Amino acid sequence: MLHRFDIKTAPYAFVAPFFVVFAAFSFYPLLYTSWISLHDVELATMDVMEWKGFGNYTELWQDEQFWNALLNTFTIGVISTVPQLLMALGLAHLLNYKLRGSAFFRVAALTPYATSVGAAALVFTMLFERDFGMINWALGHIGIDNVDWEGEKWPAQLAISSIVIWRWTGYNALLYLAAMQAIPRERYEAAAIDGASRWQQFTKVTIPGIRSTIVFTIVLSTIGATQLFGEPLIFGQGPNGISGGVDNQYQTLGLLLYEQGWRNYEMGRAATVAWAMFLLLVLIFVLQRLVRRLSTRTS
């Protein structure tokens, strides 16, 4: 009897710690944040709540700053994600060949990912400094005047995107490399016998073989772009970092959430922004699944 009880309950006991931690640190905060988003709450008096219903959501829908932050999040995400994944794919393709010191190159590719976001953002902030930065110094040698990387919208977003690209390209490249090495070598041999060039082998064998990994990195990069916070905050060098510049020219949804909650002390509005980010990710995931189903049906 004890043996039967042990067999039936032991699996639940083994998985219980995960569900307890998930419920305490993920599920409960999710529900509590949704509850706060329906109230008018200030940071100093969290125990005092005034019911607003969906008032915070309607105000957020009409808030130009929210739409500006959403647009900035989208543009920075595109500028940073597309080149990042293309560069990672090319780097992984090179590392997939037998090279001397391949282990060194793989570790070197992962080094930016292991670097603190604060250290990376500070270094790039100095590189993109308007008057004494190395980037403007190099541009000056080819006749381009100093660019105000922090004060103008598109230069600021390009600078922030470069930080993201530098940090995550190597990480994604190693994911692609692991997927490439799982492709049977017989496929490449058969393609070579059929007269396929290296480029044709890459497009007809490698890309289809790692398609699931590519989709995974796209989803992962989309989530990271939606939650982008540390890079623009440190790039702003002070109070301007929270507001995303003087004119909110690079304020992301993450910065807007922080500004509403910890600068304006409006926790209800901050919770509403958090739920807007969550719903945006759900929408992107649903669209991705629909596109994937349509592509599989047509193929």
PDB file of C-alpha atoms in Angstrom:
ATOM      1  CA  MET A   1       0.000   0.000   0.000  1.00  0.00           C
ATOM      2  CA  LEU A   2       2.831   2.382   0.880  1.00  0.00           C
ATOM      3  CA  HIS A   3       4.606   1.355  -2.316  1.00  0.00           C
ATOM      4  CA  ARG A   4       1.558   2.233  -4.429  1.00  0.00           C
ATOM      5  CA  PHE A   5       1.197   5.529  -2.602  1.00  0.00           C
ATOM      6  CA  ASP A   6       4.871   6.313  -3.205  1.00  0.00           C
ATOM      7  CA  ILE A   7       4.624   5.520  -6.925  1.00  0.00           C
ATOM      8  CA  LYS A   8       1.560   7.743  -7.370  1.00  0.00           C
ATOM      9  CA  THR A   9       2.704  10.704  -5.270  1.00  0.00           C
ATOM     10  CA  ALA A  10       6.477  10.778  -5.886  1.00  0.00           C
ATOM     11  CA  PRO A  11       6.236  12.396  -9.360  1.00  0.00           C
ATOM     12  CA  TYR A  12       4.057  15.179  -7.961  1.00  0.00           C
ATOM     13  CA  ALA A  13       6.478  15.714  -5.094  1.00  0.00           C
ATOM     14  CA  PHE A  14       9.391  16.063  -7.540  1.00  0.00           C
ATOM     15  CA  VAL A  15       7.652  18.676  -9.699  1.00  0.00           C
ATOM     16  CA  ALA A  16       5.995  20.504  -6.792  1.00  0.00           C
ATOM     17  CA  PRO A  17       8.974  22.858  -6.044  1.00  0.00           C
ATOM     18  CA  PHE A  18       8.791  24.322  -9.555  1.00  0.00           C
ATOM     19  CA  PHE A  19       5.074  25.015  -9.334  1.00  0.00           C
ATOM     20  CA  VAL A  20       5.436  26.510  -5.843  1.00  0.00           C
ATOM     21  CA  VAL A  21       8.175  28.891  -7.007  1.00  0.00           C
ATOM     22  CA  PHE A  22       6.258  29.695 -10.204  1.00  0.00           C
ATOM     23  CA  ALA A  23       3.080  30.451  -8.268  1.00  0.00           C
ATOM     24  CA  ALA A  24       4.904  32.648  -5.747  1.00  0.00           C
ATOM     25  CA  PHE A  25       7.119  34.649  -8.095  1.00  0.00           C
ATOM     26  CA  SER A  26       5.260  34.591 -11.434  1.00  0.00           C
ATOM     27  CA  PHE A  27       1.582  33.698 -11.226  1.00  0.00           C
ATOM     28  CA  TYR A  28       0.721  35.671  -8.083  1.00  0.00           C
ATOM     29  CA  PRO A  29       2.539  38.872  -9.242  1.00  0.00           C
ATOM     30  CA  LEU A  30       0.719  38.555 -12.578  1.00  0.00           C
ATOM     31  CA  LEU A  31      -2.683  38.432 -10.864  1.00  0.00           C
ATOM     32  CA  TYR A  32      -1.778  41.158  -8.378  1.00  0.00           C
ATOM     33  CA  THR A  33      -0.535  43.447 -11.152  1.00  0.00           C
ATOM     34  CA  SER A  34      -3.801  42.957 -13.041  1.00  0.00           C
ATOM     35  CA  TRP A  35      -5.714  43.862  -9.876  1.00  0.00           C
ATOM     36  CA  ILE A  36      -3.607  47.002  -9.331  1.00  0.00           C
ATOM     37  CA  SER A  37      -4.146  48.076 -12.949  1.00  0.00           C
ATOM     38  CA  LEU A  38      -7.857  48.408 -12.187  1.00  0.00           C
ATOM     39  CA  HIS A  39      -7.238  50.899  -9.367  1.00  0.00           C
ATOM     40  CA  ASP A  40      -5.746  54.309  -8.740  1.00  0.00           C
ATOM     41  CA  VAL A  41      -2.763  53.459  -6.514  1.00  0.00           C
ATOM     42  CA  GLU A  42       0.238  55.509  -5.411  1.00  0.00           C
ATOM     43  CA  LEU A  43       3.595  54.033  -4.519  1.00  0.00           C
ATOM     44  CA  ALA A  44       3.704  55.613  -1.036  1.00  0.00           C
ATOM     45  CA  THR A  45       0.261  54.276  -0.096  1.00  0.00           C
ATOM     46  CA  MET A  46      -0.037  50.871  -1.713  1.00  0.00           C
ATOM     47  CA  ASP A  47      -2.699  49.810   0.797  1.00  0.00           C
ATOM     48  CA  VAL A  48      -5.045  52.598  -0.344  1.00  0.00           C
ATOM     49  CA  MET A  49      -6.751  51.737  -3.625  1.00  0.00           C
ATOM     50  CA  GLU A  50      -9.458  53.623  -5.485  1.00  0.00           C
ATOM     51  CA  TRP A  51     -11.440  51.553  -7.977  1.00  0.00           C
ATOM     52  CA  LYS A  52     -11.170  52.792 -11.578  1.00  0.00           C
ATOM     53  CA  GLY A  53     -12.178  49.731 -13.556  1.00  0.00           C
ATOM     54  CA  PHE A  54     -10.739  50.004 -17.047  1.00  0.00           C
ATOM     55  CA  GLY A  55     -10.116  53.725 -16.615  1.00  0.00           C
ATOM     56  CA  ASN A  56      -6.338  53.270 -16.626  1.00  0.00           C
ATOM     57  CA  TYR A  57      -6.567  51.329 -19.878  1.00  0.00           C
ATOM     58  CA  THR A  58      -8.724  53.950 -21.609  1.00  0.00           C
ATOM     59  CA  GLU A  59      -6.366  56.705 -20.428  1.00  0.00           C
ATOM     60  CA  LEU A  60      -3.399  54.706 -21.666  1.00  0.00           C
ATOM     61  CA  TRP A  61      -5.103  54.204 -25.034  1.00  0.00           C
ATOM     62  CA  GLN A  62      -5.459  57.984 -25.365  1.00  0.00           C
ATOM     63  CA  ASP A  63      -1.956  58.761 -24.072  1.00  0.00           C
ATOM     64  CA  GLU A  64       0.397  59.990 -26.816  1.00  0.00           C
ATOM     65  CA  GLN A  65       3.421  59.135 -24.670  1.00  0.00           C
ATOM     66  CA  PHE A  66       2.357  55.478 -24.607  1.00  0.00           C
ATOM     67  CA  TRP A  67       2.025  55.325 -28.390  1.00  0.00           C
ATOM     68  CA  ASN A  68       5.376  57.055 -28.760  1.00  0.00           C
ATOM     69  CA  ALA A  69       6.980  54.493 -26.425  1.00  0.00           C
ATOM     70  CA  LEU A  70       5.299  51.669 -28.333  1.00  0.00           C
ATOM     71  CA  LEU A  71       6.590  53.010 -31.655  1.00  0.00           C
ATOM     72  CA  ASN A  72      10.095  53.458 -30.214  1.00  0.00           C
ATOM     73  CA  THR A  73      10.022  49.906 -28.866  1.00  0.00           C
ATOM     74  CA  PHE A  74       9.026  48.632 -32.304  1.00  0.00           C
ATOM     75  CA  THR A  75      11.645  50.604 -34.243  1.00  0.00           C
ATOM     76  CA  ILE A  76      14.487  49.828 -31.833  1.00  0.00           C
ATOM     77  CA  GLY A  77      13.404  46.189 -31.863  1.00  0.00           C
ATOM     78  CA  VAL A  78      13.508  45.997 -35.647  1.00  0.00           C
ATOM     79  CA  ILE A  79      16.798  47.902 -35.953  1.00  0.00           C
ATOM     80  CA  SER A  80      18.460  45.682 -33.355  1.00  0.00           C
ATOM     81  CA  THR A  81      16.854  42.293 -34.066  1.00  0.00           C
ATOM     82  CA  VAL A  82      17.104  41.993 -37.864  1.00  0.00           C
ATOM     83  CA  PRO A  83      20.855  42.785 -38.211  1.00  0.00           C
ATOM     84  CA  GLN A  84      21.584  40.834 -35.041  1.00  0.00           C
ATOM     85  CA  LEU A  85      20.026  37.591 -36.266  1.00  0.00           C
ATOM     86  CA  LEU A  86      21.483  37.939 -39.775  1.00  0.00           C
ATOM     87  CA  MET A  87      24.965  38.517 -38.362  1.00  0.00           C
ATOM     88  CA  ALA A  88      24.506  35.625 -35.916  1.00  0.00           C
ATOM     89  CA  LEU A  89      23.492  33.339 -38.779  1.00  0.00           C
ATOM     90  CA  GLY A  90      26.562  34.280 -40.811  1.00  0.00           C
ATOM     91  CA  LEU A  91      28.873  33.942 -37.808  1.00  0.00           C
ATOM     92  CA  ALA A  92      27.465  30.523 -36.954  1.00  0.00           C
ATOM     93  CA  HIS A  93      27.941  29.413 -40.570  1.00  0.00           C
ATOM     94  CA  LEU A  94      31.615  30.382 -40.381  1.00  0.00           C
ATOM     95  CA  LEU A  95      32.118  28.694 -37.008  1.00  0.00           C
ATOM     96  CA  ASN A  96      30.506  25.541 -38.373  1.00  0.00           C
ATOM     97  CA  TYR A  97      33.567  24.929 -40.536  1.00  0.00           C
ATOM     98  CA  LYS A  98      36.642  23.235 -39.104  1.00  0.00           C
ATOM     99  CA  LEU A  99      38.891  26.077 -37.988  1.00  0.00           C
ATOM    100  CA  ARG A 100      42.013  26.239 -35.888  1.00  0.00           C
ATOM    101  CA  GLY A 101      41.188  27.527 -32.458  1.00  0.00           C
ATOM    102  CA  SER A 102      37.450  27.104 -33.005  1.00  0.00           C
ATOM    103  CA  ALA A 103      36.889  26.823 -29.237  1.00  0.00           C
ATOM    104  CA  PHE A 104      38.536  30.225 -28.744  1.00  0.00           C
ATOM    105  CA  PHE A 105      36.283  31.863 -31.335  1.00  0.00           C
ATOM    106  CA  ARG A 106      33.175  30.327 -29.749  1.00  0.00           C
ATOM    107  CA  VAL A 107      34.137  31.631 -26.308  1.00  0.00           C
ATOM    108  CA  ALA A 108      34.972  35.025 -27.802  1.00  0.00           C
ATOM    109  CA  ALA A 109      31.552  35.155 -29.470  1.00  0.00           C
ATOM    110  CA  LEU A 110      29.878  34.541 -26.107  1.00  0.00           C
ATOM    111  CA  THR A 111      31.948  37.114 -24.201  1.00  0.00           C
ATOM    112  CA  PRO A 112      29.688  40.123 -24.957  1.00  0.00           C
ATOM    113  CA  TYR A 113      26.683  38.174 -23.619  1.00  0.00           C
ATOM    114  CA  ALA A 114      28.551  37.510 -20.370  1.00  0.00           C
ATOM    115  CA  THR A 115      29.372  41.206 -20.006  1.00  0.00           C
ATOM    116  CA  SER A 116      27.195  43.245 -17.667  1.00  0.00           C
ATOM    117  CA  VAL A 117      24.591  45.362 -19.420  1.00  0.00           C
ATOM    118  CA  GLY A 118      25.696  48.310 -17.279  1.00  0.00           C
ATOM    119  CA  ALA A 119      29.339  48.016 -18.321  1.00  0.00           C
ATOM    120  CA  ALA A 120      28.448  47.557 -21.987  1.00  0.00           C
ATOM    121  CA  ALA A 121      26.055  50.515 -22.004  1.00  0.00           C
ATOM    122  CA  LEU A 122      28.608  52.779 -20.289  1.00  0.00           C
ATOM    123  CA  VAL A 123      31.328  51.887 -22.804  1.00  0.00           C
ATOM    124  CA  PHE A 124      29.029  52.498 -25.779  1.00  0.00           C
ATOM    125  CA  THR A 125      27.821  55.739 -24.190  1.00  0.00           C
ATOM    126  CA  MET A 126      31.411  56.983 -24.159  1.00  0.00           C
ATOM    127  CA  LEU A 127      31.932  55.799 -27.731  1.00  0.00           C
ATOM    128  CA  PHE A 128      28.852  57.714 -28.904  1.00  0.00           C
ATOM    129  CA  GLU A 129      29.551  60.848 -26.847  1.00  0.00           C
ATOM    130  CA  ARG A 130      28.854  63.947 -28.927  1.00  0.00           C
ATOM    131  CA  ASP A 131      32.014  66.023 -28.353  1.00  0.00           C
ATOM    132  CA  PHE A 132      34.712  63.511 -27.395  1.00  0.00           C
ATOM    133  CA  GLY A 133      33.367  60.133 -28.535  1.00  0.00           C
ATOM    134  CA  MET A 134      35.395  57.844 -30.766  1.00  0.00           C
ATOM    135  CA  ILE A 135      32.517  57.375 -33.235  1.00  0.00           C
ATOM    136  CA  ASN A 136      32.290  61.110 -33.983  1.00  0.00           C
ATOM    137  CA  TRP A 137      36.089  61.293 -34.073  1.00  0.00           C
ATOM    138  CA  ALA A 138      36.133  58.615 -36.792  1.00  0.00           C
ATOM    139  CA  LEU A 139      33.286  60.273 -38.689  1.00  0.00           C
ATOM    140  CA  GLY A 140      35.151  63.577 -38.589  1.00  0.00           C
ATOM    141  CA  HIS A 141      37.984  62.030 -40.591  1.00  0.00           C
ATOM    142  CA  ILE A 142      35.617  61.416 -43.496  1.00  0.00           C
ATOM    143  CA  GLY A 143      34.081  64.877 -43.365  1.00  0.00           C
ATOM    144  CA  ILE A 144      30.953  64.209 -41.281  1.00  0.00           C
ATOM    145  CA  ASP A 145      30.141  66.692 -38.523  1.00  0.00           C
ATOM    146  CA  ASN A 146      29.582  65.605 -34.948  1.00  0.00           C
ATOM    147  CA  VAL A 147      26.312  63.707 -34.498  1.00  0.00           C
ATOM    148  CA  ASP A 148      24.247  64.300 -31.383  1.00  0.00           C
ATOM    149  CA  TRP A 149      23.691  60.618 -30.699  1.00  0.00           C
ATOM    150  CA  GLU A 150      21.725  61.167 -27.488  1.00  0.00           C
ATOM    151  CA  GLY A 151      19.743  64.248 -28.455  1.00  0.00           C
ATOM    152  CA  GLU A 152      18.313  63.162 -31.819  1.00  0.00           C
ATOM    153  CA  LYS A 153      15.786  60.397 -32.317  1.00  0.00           C
ATOM    154  CA  TRP A 154      17.227  58.130 -34.997  1.00  0.00           C
ATOM    155  CA  PRO A 155      20.900  58.462 -33.985  1.00  0.00           C
ATOM    156  CA  ALA A 156      19.901  57.619 -30.390  1.00  0.00           C
ATOM    157  CA  GLN A 157      17.932  54.574 -31.467  1.00  0.00           C
ATOM    158  CA  LEU A 158      20.789  53.406 -33.698  1.00  0.00           C
ATOM    159  CA  ALA A 159      23.247  53.790 -30.825  1.00  0.00           C
ATOM    160  CA  ILE A 160      21.030  51.840 -28.419  1.00  0.00           C
ATOM    161  CA  SER A 161      20.454  49.165 -31.045  1.00  0.00           C
ATOM    162  CA  SER A 162      24.214  48.778 -31.492  1.00  0.00           C
ATOM    163  CA  ILE A 163      24.516  47.908 -27.800  1.00  0.00           C
ATOM    164  CA  VAL A 164      21.852  45.228 -28.151  1.00  0.00           C
ATOM    165  CA  ILE A 165      23.452  43.858 -31.322  1.00  0.00           C
ATOM    166  CA  TRP A 166      26.872  43.686 -29.691  1.00  0.00           C
ATOM    167  CA  ARG A 167      25.563  41.860 -26.625  1.00  0.00           C
ATOM    168  CA  TRP A 168      23.298  39.273 -28.249  1.00  0.00           C
ATOM    169  CA  THR A 169      24.810  38.408 -31.633  1.00  0.00           C
ATOM    170  CA  GLY A 170      27.275  35.892 -30.214  1.00  0.00           C
ATOM    171  CA  TYR A 171      24.634  34.245 -28.033  1.00  0.00           C
ATOM    172  CA  ASN A 172      22.308  33.687 -30.995  1.00  0.00           C
ATOM    173  CA  ALA A 173      25.241  32.559 -33.127  1.00  0.00           C
ATOM    174  CA  LEU A 174      26.000  29.745 -30.686  1.00  0.00           C
ATOM    175  CA  LEU A 175      22.358  28.682 -30.730  1.00  0.00           C
ATOM    176  CA  TYR A 176      22.484  28.526 -34.523  1.00  0.00           C
ATOM    177  CA  LEU A 177      25.814  26.697 -34.404  1.00  0.00           C
ATOM    178  CA  ALA A 178      24.414  24.015 -32.097  1.00  0.00           C
ATOM    179  CA  ALA A 179      21.470  23.531 -34.467  1.00  0.00           C
ATOM    180  CA  MET A 180      23.752  23.404 -37.516  1.00  0.00           C
ATOM    181  CA  GLN A 181      25.935  20.722 -35.976  1.00  0.00           C
ATOM    182  CA  ALA A 182      22.848  18.553 -35.425  1.00  0.00           C
ATOM    183  CA  ILE A 183      22.182  18.452 -39.197  1.00  0.00           C
ATOM    184  CA  PRO A 184      23.377  15.096 -40.628  1.00  0.00           C
ATOM    185  CA  ARG A 185      26.489  15.471 -42.777  1.00  0.00           C
ATOM    186  CA  GLU A 186      24.922  13.108 -45.322  1.00  0.00           C
ATOM    187  CA  ARG A 187      22.598  15.909 -46.445  1.00  0.00           C
ATOM    188  CA  TYR A 188      25.542  18.124 -47.367  1.00  0.00           C
ATOM    189  CA  GLU A 189      27.277  15.231 -49.114  1.00  0.00           C
ATOM    190  CA  ALA A 190      24.164  14.470 -51.138  1.00  0.00           C
ATOM    191  CA  ALA A 191      23.772  18.131 -52.056  1.00  0.00           C
ATOM    192  CA  ALA A 192      27.439  18.323 -53.118  1.00  0.00           C
ATOM    193  CA  ILE A 193      27.038  15.206 -55.292  1.00  0.00           C
ATOM    194  CA  ASP A 194      24.033  16.863 -56.971  1.00  0.00           C
ATOM    195  CA  GLY A 195      26.251  19.839 -57.810  1.00  0.00           C
ATOM    196  CA  ALA A 196      24.977  22.303 -55.201  1.00  0.00           C
ATOM    197  CA  SER A 197      27.302  25.200 -54.436  1.00  0.00           C
ATOM    198  CA  ARG A 198      28.181  26.317 -50.899  1.00  0.00           C
ATOM    199  CA  TRP A 199      25.504  29.018 -51.061  1.00  0.00           C
ATOM    200  CA  GLN A 200      22.900  26.554 -52.310  1.00  0.00           C
ATOM    201  CA  GLN A 201      23.811  24.147 -49.516  1.00  0.00           C
ATOM    202  CA  PHE A 202      23.376  26.973 -47.039  1.00  0.00           C
ATOM    203  CA  THR A 203      19.966  28.046 -48.359  1.00  0.00           C
ATOM    204  CA  LYS A 204      18.575  24.590 -49.197  1.00  0.00           C
ATOM    205  CA  VAL A 205      20.051  22.463 -46.412  1.00  0.00           C
ATOM    206  CA  THR A 206      21.217  24.619 -43.508  1.00  0.00           C
ATOM    207  CA  ILE A 207      18.341  27.107 -43.307  1.00  0.00           C
ATOM    208  CA  PRO A 208      15.563  24.471 -43.464  1.00  0.00           C
ATOM    209  CA  GLY A 209      17.484  22.340 -40.967  1.00  0.00           C
ATOM    210  CA  ILE A 210      17.602  25.066 -38.317  1.00  0.00           C
ATOM    211  CA  ARG A 211      14.209  26.658 -39.058  1.00  0.00           C
ATOM    212  CA  SER A 212      12.836  25.864 -35.600  1.00  0.00           C
ATOM    213  CA  THR A 213      15.878  27.462 -33.953  1.00  0.00           C
ATOM    214  CA  ILE A 214      15.468  30.567 -36.107  1.00  0.00           C
ATOM    215  CA  VAL A 215      11.830  30.858 -35.008  1.00  0.00           C
ATOM    216  CA  PHE A 216      12.919  30.414 -31.390  1.00  0.00           C
ATOM    217  CA  THR A 217      15.516  33.206 -31.619  1.00  0.00           C
ATOM    218  CA  ILE A 218      12.997  35.511 -33.312  1.00  0.00           C
ATOM    219  CA  VAL A 219      10.524  34.963 -30.476  1.00  0.00           C
ATOM    220  CA  LEU A 220      13.261  35.383 -27.862  1.00  0.00           C
ATOM    221  CA  SER A 221      14.535  38.579 -29.484  1.00  0.00           C
ATOM    222  CA  THR A 222      10.996  39.954 -29.733  1.00  0.00           C
ATOM    223  CA  ILE A 223      10.444  39.403 -26.020  1.00  0.00           C
ATOM    224  CA  GLY A 224      13.795  41.034 -25.246  1.00  0.00           C
ATOM    225  CA  ALA A 225      13.023  44.023 -27.486  1.00  0.00           C
ATOM    226  CA  THR A 226       9.637  44.521 -25.815  1.00  0.00           C
ATOM    227  CA  GLN A 227      11.262  44.510 -22.363  1.00  0.00           C
ATOM    228  CA  LEU A 228      14.253  46.679 -23.351  1.00  0.00           C
ATOM    229  CA  PHE A 229      15.210  48.769 -20.328  1.00  0.00           C
ATOM    230  CA  GLY A 230      18.834  48.800 -19.182  1.00  0.00           C
ATOM    231  CA  GLU A 231      20.490  49.966 -22.392  1.00  0.00           C
ATOM    232  CA  PRO A 232      18.385  53.129 -22.983  1.00  0.00           C
ATOM    233  CA  LEU A 233      18.321  53.938 -19.259  1.00  0.00           C
ATOM    234  CA  ILE A 234      22.114  54.024 -18.945  1.00  0.00           C
ATOM    235  CA  PHE A 235      22.563  55.579 -22.381  1.00  0.00           C
ATOM    236  CA  GLY A 236      20.576  58.612 -21.183  1.00  0.00           C
ATOM    237  CA  GLN A 237      23.192  59.338 -18.486  1.00  0.00           C
ATOM    238  CA  GLY A 238      20.880  60.479 -15.712  1.00  0.00           C
ATOM    239  CA  PRO A 239      17.311  61.783 -15.529  1.00  0.00           C
ATOM    240  CA  ASN A 240      16.976  61.844 -19.323  1.00  0.00           C
ATOM    241  CA  GLY A 241      17.475  58.082 -19.345  1.00  0.00           C
ATOM    242  CA  ILE A 242      14.166  57.449 -17.567  1.00  0.00           C
ATOM    243  CA  SER A 243      12.182  59.684 -19.898  1.00  0.00           C
ATOM    244  CA  GLY A 244      14.041  58.421 -22.966  1.00  0.00           C
ATOM    245  CA  GLY A 245      15.575  61.774 -23.798  1.00  0.00           C
ATOM    246  CA  VAL A 246      14.250  65.316 -23.552  1.00  0.00           C
ATOM    247  CA  ASP A 247      11.528  64.634 -26.123  1.00  0.00           C
ATOM    248  CA  ASN A 248      11.031  60.936 -25.261  1.00  0.00           C
ATOM    249  CA  GLN A 249      12.796  60.182 -28.534  1.00  0.00           C
ATOM    250  CA  TYR A 250      14.010  56.750 -27.403  1.00  0.00           C
ATOM    251  CA  GLN A 251      11.701  55.962 -24.488  1.00  0.00           C
ATOM    252  CA  THR A 252      10.641  52.307 -24.589  1.00  0.00           C
ATOM    253  CA  LEU A 253       7.707  50.625 -22.868  1.00  0.00           C
ATOM    254  CA  GLY A 254      10.042  49.436 -20.122  1.00  0.00           C
ATOM    255  CA  LEU A 255      11.201  52.990 -19.431  1.00  0.00           C
ATOM    256  CA  LEU A 256       7.614  54.252 -19.509  1.00  0.00           C
ATOM    257  CA  LEU A 257       6.621  51.637 -16.927  1.00  0.00           C
ATOM    258  CA  TYR A 258       9.508  52.693 -14.693  1.00  0.00           C
ATOM    259  CA  GLU A 259       8.714  56.381 -15.104  1.00  0.00           C
ATOM    260  CA  GLN A 260       5.039  55.925 -14.241  1.00  0.00           C
ATOM    261  CA  GLY A 261       5.720  53.779 -11.187  1.00  0.00           C
ATOM    262  CA  TRP A 262       8.923  55.100  -9.631  1.00  0.00           C
ATOM    263  CA  ARG A 263       9.077  58.707 -10.800  1.00  0.00           C
ATOM    264  CA  ASN A 264       5.389  59.654 -10.930  1.00  0.00           C
ATOM    265  CA  TYR A 265       4.455  57.152  -8.146  1.00  0.00           C
ATOM    266  CA  GLU A 266       1.390  56.018 -10.128  1.00  0.00           C
ATOM    267  CA  MET A 267       1.476  52.278  -9.634  1.00  0.00           C
ATOM    268  CA  GLY A 268      -1.910  51.779 -11.272  1.00  0.00           C
ATOM    269  CA  ARG A 269      -0.652  53.330 -14.506  1.00  0.00           C
ATOM    270  CA  ALA A 270       2.599  51.360 -14.259  1.00  0.00           C
ATOM    271  CA  ALA A 271       0.675  48.092 -13.835  1.00  0.00           C
ATOM    272  CA  THR A 272      -1.439  49.021 -16.857  1.00  0.00           C
ATOM    273  CA  VAL A 273       1.698  49.518 -18.964  1.00  0.00           C
ATOM    274  CA  ALA A 274       3.007  46.150 -17.735  1.00  0.00           C
ATOM    275  CA  TRP A 275      -0.189  44.430 -18.804  1.00  0.00           C
ATOM    276  CA  ALA A 276      -0.107  46.237 -22.144  1.00  0.00           C
ATOM    277  CA  MET A 277       3.385  44.775 -22.682  1.00  0.00           C
ATOM    278  CA  PHE A 278       2.143  41.313 -21.733  1.00  0.00           C
ATOM    279  CA  LEU A 279      -0.849  41.517 -24.075  1.00  0.00           C
ATOM    280  CA  LEU A 280       1.426  42.787 -26.852  1.00  0.00           C
ATOM    281  CA  LEU A 281       3.646  39.707 -26.482  1.00  0.00           C
ATOM    282  CA  VAL A 282       0.580  37.443 -26.524  1.00  0.00           C
ATOM    283  CA  LEU A 283      -0.622  39.146 -29.718  1.00  0.00           C
ATOM    284  CA  ILE A 284       2.792  38.730 -31.361  1.00  0.00           C
ATOM    285  CA  PHE A 285       2.862  35.057 -30.366  1.00  0.00           C
ATOM    286  CA  VAL A 286      -0.614  34.458 -31.818  1.00  0.00           C
ATOM    287  CA  LEU A 287       0.298  36.215 -35.065  1.00  0.00           C
ATOM    288  CA  GLN A 288       3.490  34.175 -35.298  1.00  0.00           C
ATOM    289  CA  ARG A 289       1.548  30.931 -34.899  1.00  0.00           C
ATOM    290  CA  LEU A 290      -0.978  32.003 -37.550  1.00  0.00           C
ATOM    291  CA  VAL A 291       1.771  32.914 -40.007  1.00  0.00           C
ATOM    292  CA  ARG A 292       3.516  29.615 -39.327  1.00  0.00           C
ATOM    293  CA  ARG A 293       0.302  27.639 -39.938  1.00  0.00           C
ATOM    294  CA  LEU A 294      -0.388  29.506 -43.172  1.00  0.00           C
ATOM    295  CA  SER A 295       3.168  28.940 -44.389  1.00  0.00           C
ATOM    296  CA  THR A 296       3.003  25.207 -43.635  1.00  0.00           C
ATOM    297  CA  ARG A 297      -0.335  24.904 -45.454  1.00  0.00           C
ATOM    298  CA  THR A 298       0.914  26.702 -48.554  1.00  0.00           C
ATOM    299  CA  SER A 299       4.110  24.657 -48.634  1.00  0.00           C
TER     300      SER A 299
END
